[in-house]
Short mmCIF file of C-alpha atoms in Angstrom, two decimals:
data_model
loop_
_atom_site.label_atom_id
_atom_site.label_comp_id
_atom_site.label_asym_id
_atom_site.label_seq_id
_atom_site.Cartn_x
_atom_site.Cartn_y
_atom_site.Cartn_z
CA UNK A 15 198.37 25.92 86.96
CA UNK A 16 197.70 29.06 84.50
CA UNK A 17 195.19 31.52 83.81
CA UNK A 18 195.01 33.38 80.44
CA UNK A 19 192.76 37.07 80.33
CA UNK A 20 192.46 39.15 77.36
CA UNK A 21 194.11 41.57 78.67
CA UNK A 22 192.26 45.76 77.96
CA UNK A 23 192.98 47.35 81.00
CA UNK A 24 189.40 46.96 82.39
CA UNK A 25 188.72 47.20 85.52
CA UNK A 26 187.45 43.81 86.11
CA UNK A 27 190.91 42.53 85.73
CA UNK A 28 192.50 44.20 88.73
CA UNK A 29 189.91 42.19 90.75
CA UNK A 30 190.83 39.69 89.08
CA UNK A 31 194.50 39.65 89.36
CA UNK A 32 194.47 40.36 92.70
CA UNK A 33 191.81 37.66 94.01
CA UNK A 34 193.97 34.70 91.83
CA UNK A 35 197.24 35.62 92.94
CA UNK A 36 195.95 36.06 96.64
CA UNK A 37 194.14 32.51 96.59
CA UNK A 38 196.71 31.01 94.34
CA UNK A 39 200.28 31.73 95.47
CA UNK A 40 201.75 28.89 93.03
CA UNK A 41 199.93 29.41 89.99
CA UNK A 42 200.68 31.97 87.56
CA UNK A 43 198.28 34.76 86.17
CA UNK A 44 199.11 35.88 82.23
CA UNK A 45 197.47 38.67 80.37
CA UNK A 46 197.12 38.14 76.73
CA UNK A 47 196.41 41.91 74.63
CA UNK A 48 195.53 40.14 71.21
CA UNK A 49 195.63 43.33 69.11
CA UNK A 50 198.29 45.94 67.88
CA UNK A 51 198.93 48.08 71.12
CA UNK A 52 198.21 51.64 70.55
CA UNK A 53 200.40 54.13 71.69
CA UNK A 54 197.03 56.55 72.89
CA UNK A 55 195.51 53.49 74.81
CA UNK A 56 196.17 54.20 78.17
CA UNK A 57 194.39 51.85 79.65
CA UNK A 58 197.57 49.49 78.69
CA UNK A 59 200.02 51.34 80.10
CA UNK A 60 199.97 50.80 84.11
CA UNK A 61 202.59 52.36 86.47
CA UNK A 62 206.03 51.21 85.64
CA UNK A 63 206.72 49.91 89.94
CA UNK A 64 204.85 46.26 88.80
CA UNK A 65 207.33 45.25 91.73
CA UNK A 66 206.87 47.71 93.89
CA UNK A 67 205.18 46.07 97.56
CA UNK A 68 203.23 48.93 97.68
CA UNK A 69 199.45 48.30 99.10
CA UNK A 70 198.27 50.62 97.06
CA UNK A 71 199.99 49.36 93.55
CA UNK A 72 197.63 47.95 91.14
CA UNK A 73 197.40 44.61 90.67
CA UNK A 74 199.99 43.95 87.48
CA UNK A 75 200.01 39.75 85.90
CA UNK A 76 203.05 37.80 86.10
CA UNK A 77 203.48 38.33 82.36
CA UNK A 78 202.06 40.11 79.46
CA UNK A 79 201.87 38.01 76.38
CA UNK A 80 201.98 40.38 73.32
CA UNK A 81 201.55 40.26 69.77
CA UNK A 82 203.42 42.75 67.87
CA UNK A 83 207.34 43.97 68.26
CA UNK A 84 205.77 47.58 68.66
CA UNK A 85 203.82 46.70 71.38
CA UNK A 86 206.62 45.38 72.96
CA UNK A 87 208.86 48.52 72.44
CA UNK A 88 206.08 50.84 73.59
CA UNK A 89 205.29 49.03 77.10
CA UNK A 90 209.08 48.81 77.38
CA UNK A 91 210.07 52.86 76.65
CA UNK A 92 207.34 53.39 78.95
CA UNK A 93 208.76 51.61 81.91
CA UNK A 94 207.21 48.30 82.29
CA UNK A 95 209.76 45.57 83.37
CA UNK A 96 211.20 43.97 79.91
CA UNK A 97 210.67 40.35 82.01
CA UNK A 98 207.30 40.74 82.85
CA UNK A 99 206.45 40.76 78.52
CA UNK A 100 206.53 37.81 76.81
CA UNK A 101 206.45 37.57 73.00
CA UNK A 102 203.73 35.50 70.83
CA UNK A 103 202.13 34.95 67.80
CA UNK A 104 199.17 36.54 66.64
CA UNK A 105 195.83 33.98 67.36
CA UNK A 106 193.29 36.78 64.85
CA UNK A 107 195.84 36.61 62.15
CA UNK A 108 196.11 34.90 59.46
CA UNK A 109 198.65 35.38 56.47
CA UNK A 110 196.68 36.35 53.64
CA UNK A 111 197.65 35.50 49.73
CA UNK A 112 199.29 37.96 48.30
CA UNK A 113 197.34 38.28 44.69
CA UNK A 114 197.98 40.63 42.49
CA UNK A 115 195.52 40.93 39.62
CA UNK A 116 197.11 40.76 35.89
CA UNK A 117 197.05 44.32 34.34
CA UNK A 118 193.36 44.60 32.51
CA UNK A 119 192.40 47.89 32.14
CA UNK A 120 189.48 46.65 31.28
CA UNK A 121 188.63 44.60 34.52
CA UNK A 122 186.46 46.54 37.14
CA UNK A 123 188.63 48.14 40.02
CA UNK A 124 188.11 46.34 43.21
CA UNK A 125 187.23 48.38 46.19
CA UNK A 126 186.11 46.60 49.93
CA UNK A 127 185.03 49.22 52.30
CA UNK A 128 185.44 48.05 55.79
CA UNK A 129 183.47 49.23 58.34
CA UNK A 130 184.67 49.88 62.21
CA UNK A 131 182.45 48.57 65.44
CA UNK A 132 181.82 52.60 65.60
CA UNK A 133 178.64 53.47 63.72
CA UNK A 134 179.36 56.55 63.43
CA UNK A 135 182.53 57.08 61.75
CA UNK A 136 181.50 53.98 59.45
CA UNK A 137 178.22 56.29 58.35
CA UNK A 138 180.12 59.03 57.28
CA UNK A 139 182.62 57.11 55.48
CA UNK A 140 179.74 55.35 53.47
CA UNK A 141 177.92 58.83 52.88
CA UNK A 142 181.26 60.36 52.26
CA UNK A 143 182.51 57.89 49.14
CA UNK A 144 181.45 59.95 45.78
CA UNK A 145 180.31 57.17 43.08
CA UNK A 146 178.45 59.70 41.10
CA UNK A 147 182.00 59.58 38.58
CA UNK A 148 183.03 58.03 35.51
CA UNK A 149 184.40 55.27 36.46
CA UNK A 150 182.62 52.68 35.33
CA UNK A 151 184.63 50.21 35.83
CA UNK A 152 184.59 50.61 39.83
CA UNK A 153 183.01 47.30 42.02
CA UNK A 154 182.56 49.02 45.61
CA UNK A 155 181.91 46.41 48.31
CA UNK A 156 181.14 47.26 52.10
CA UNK A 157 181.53 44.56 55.15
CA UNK A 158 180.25 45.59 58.24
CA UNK A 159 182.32 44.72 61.42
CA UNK A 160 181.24 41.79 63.12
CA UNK A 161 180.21 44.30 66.37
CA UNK A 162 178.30 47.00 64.43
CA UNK A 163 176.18 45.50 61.73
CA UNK A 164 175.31 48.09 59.03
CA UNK A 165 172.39 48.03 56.50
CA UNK A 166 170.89 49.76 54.27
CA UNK A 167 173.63 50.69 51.51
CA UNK A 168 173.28 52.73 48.67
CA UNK A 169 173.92 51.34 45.02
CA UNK A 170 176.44 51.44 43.69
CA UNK A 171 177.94 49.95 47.17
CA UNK A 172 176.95 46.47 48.06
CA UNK A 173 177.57 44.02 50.49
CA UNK A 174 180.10 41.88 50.42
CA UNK A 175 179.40 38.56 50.09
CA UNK A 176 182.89 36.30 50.59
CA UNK A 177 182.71 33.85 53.20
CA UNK A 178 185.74 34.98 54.73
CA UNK A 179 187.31 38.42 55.04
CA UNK A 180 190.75 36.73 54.39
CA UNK A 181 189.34 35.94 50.87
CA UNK A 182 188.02 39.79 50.55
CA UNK A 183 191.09 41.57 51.07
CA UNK A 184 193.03 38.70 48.78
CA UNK A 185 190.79 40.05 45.83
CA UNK A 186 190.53 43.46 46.22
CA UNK A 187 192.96 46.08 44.45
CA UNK A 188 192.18 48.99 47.38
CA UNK A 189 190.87 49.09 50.99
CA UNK A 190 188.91 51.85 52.25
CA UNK A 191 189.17 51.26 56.09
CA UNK A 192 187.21 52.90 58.95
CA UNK A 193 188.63 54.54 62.06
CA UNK A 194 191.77 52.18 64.00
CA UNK A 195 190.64 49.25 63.17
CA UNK A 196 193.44 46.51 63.30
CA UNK A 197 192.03 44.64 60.02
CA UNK A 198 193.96 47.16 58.68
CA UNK A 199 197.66 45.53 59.80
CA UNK A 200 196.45 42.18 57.96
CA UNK A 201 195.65 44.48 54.80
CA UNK A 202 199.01 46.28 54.80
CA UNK A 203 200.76 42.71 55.39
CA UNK A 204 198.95 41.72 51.86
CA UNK A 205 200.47 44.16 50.36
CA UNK A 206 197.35 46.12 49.47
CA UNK A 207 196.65 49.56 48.65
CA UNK A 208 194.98 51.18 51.79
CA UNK A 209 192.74 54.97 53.03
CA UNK A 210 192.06 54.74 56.59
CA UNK A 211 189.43 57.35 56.93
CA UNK A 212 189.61 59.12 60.18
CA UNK A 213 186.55 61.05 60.13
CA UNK A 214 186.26 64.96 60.55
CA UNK A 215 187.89 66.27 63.94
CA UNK A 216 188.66 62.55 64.90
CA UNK A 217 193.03 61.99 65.44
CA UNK A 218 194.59 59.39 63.80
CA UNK A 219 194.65 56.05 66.47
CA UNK A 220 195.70 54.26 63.56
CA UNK A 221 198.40 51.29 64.22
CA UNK A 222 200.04 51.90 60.95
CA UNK A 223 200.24 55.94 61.17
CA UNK A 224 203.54 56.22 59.62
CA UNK A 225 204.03 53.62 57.50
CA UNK A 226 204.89 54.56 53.76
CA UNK A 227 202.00 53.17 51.46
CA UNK A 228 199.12 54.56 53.18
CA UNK A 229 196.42 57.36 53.11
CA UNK A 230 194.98 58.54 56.03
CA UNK A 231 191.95 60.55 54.59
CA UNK A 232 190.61 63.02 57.16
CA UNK A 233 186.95 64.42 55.93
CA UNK A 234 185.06 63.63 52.25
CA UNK A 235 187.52 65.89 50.04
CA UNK A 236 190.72 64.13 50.96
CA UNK A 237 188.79 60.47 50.88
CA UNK A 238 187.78 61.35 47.42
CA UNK A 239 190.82 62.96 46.04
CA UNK A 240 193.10 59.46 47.27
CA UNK A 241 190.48 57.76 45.58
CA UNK A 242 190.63 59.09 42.18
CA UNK A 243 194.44 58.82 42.34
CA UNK A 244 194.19 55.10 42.75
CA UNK A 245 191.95 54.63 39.83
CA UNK A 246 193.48 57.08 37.29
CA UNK A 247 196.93 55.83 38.23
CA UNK A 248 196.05 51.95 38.93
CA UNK A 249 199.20 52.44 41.55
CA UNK A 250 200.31 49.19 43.29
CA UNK A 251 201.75 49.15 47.05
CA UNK A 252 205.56 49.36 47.38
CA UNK A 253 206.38 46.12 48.41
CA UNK A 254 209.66 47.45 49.82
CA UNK A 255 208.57 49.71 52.39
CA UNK A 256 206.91 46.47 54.21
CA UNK A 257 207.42 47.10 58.15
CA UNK A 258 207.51 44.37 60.11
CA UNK A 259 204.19 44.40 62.80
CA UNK A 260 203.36 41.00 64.27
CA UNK A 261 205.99 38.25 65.88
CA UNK A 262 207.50 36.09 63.47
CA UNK A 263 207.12 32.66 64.14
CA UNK A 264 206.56 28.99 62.56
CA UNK A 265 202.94 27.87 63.95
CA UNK A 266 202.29 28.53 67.12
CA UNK A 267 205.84 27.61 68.92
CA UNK A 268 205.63 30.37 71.31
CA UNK A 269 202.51 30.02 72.49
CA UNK A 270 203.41 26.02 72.92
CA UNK A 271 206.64 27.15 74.83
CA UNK A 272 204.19 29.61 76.95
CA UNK A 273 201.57 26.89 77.80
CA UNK A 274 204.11 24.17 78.70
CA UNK A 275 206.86 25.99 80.49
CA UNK A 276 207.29 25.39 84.42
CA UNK A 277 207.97 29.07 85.33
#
């Protein structure tokens, strides 16, 4: 009686939409976008007549199912029909432990580099991390994204080893993210102190550009220079600029209301 799509704006999914509504006029179509929308992803944003009987509209679900209350507010401002979205929780979240390690100055300074399914802004974040300091005390860990597998590290940077990336984030006193990745919402939701590294001449896609309480670093010099702040300073994240990003929720209740309602 329902069909769920992961919903990206490919073009497979017009077919798609337009061959299941056409062969199944009582059953209803729902795309699902699982990740923070961002506001430079057009392929998101179709033309705000979804009623329109217009031949030559494109082929729109009979809801959107989305994740975050931006996401919402973005497809809305832009035109789409405020009925046609449908709120949820987030299925690739998971609320991490927020740890905070006791004050040691003498413990090593935890720092996971995570890598984005672009190799190439990943490489030059890697080559672009200066551990030829004092710091002693620094522990640098990388982990690859699960889409762009990288090898080949150099020392001091090693690969981190925790079964679960829930667990690596949890233990770590500063994240050193690649590109847009959206790994990035679950770190600023811990609480953690983050650089998102855009790259040089890349803009910021970033879902948290704006948010008080983190770095965008745009080439090596600024990377490096955040860096050094964080480990002469030992400066925590300001728990009170939190923002609010994903749908609140107990379980998954909307998702149950989704799956069972008639309509």
């Amino acid at each position: 009686s329902k069909l769920f799509y992961l919903h990206e704006g490919q073009g497979w999914e017009k077919f798609l939409i337009y061959l299941f509504k056409k062969n199944n006029i009582n059953r209803k179509i729902f795309g699902v976008i699982q990740s923070p929308v961002r506001f430079w992803d057009l392929k998101l944003f179709d033309k705000p007549n979804l009623n329109s009987i217009n031949k030559l509209s494109l082929p729109f679900p009979h809801k959107l199912a989305i994740n975050t209350y931006d996401g919402i507010k973005m497809l809305t401002e832009y035109g789409v029909d405020r009925s046609k979205l449908i709120e949820v929780e987030p299925l690739r979240y998971k609320k991490l432990e927020i740890k905070k390690e006791n004050e040691n100055l003498s413990r090593k300074f935890k720092i996971l580099i995570l890598g984005s399914f672009v190799q190439s802004i990943t490489t030059e974040l890697i080559n672009s991390i200066d551990t030829n300091h004092n710091y002693n005390e620094v522990s640098y860990r990388f982990r690859s994204h699960p889409g762009n597998k990288i090898g080949n590290l150099k020392q001091p940077i090693y690969n981190d080893e925790n079964y679960s990336i829930e667990v690596s984030i949890s233990k770590s006193d500063l994240l050193i993210i690649a590109g847009d990745s959206s790994v990035a919402v679950e770190s600023y939701l811990a609480q953690k102190n983050i650089i998102i590294f855009l790259g040089c001449g890349n803009l910021n896609y970033s879902p948290l550009r704006g948010n008080y309480g983190v770095k965008f670093a745009a080439d090596k010099s600024e990377l490096n220079k955040y860096i050094k702040t964080y480990l002469e300073n030992r400066s925590e994240f300001k728990s009170s600029s939190l923002k609010k990003i994903y749908v609140d929720s107990y379980g998954n209740e909307k998702w149950e209301k989704l799956f069972n309602r008639i309509n």
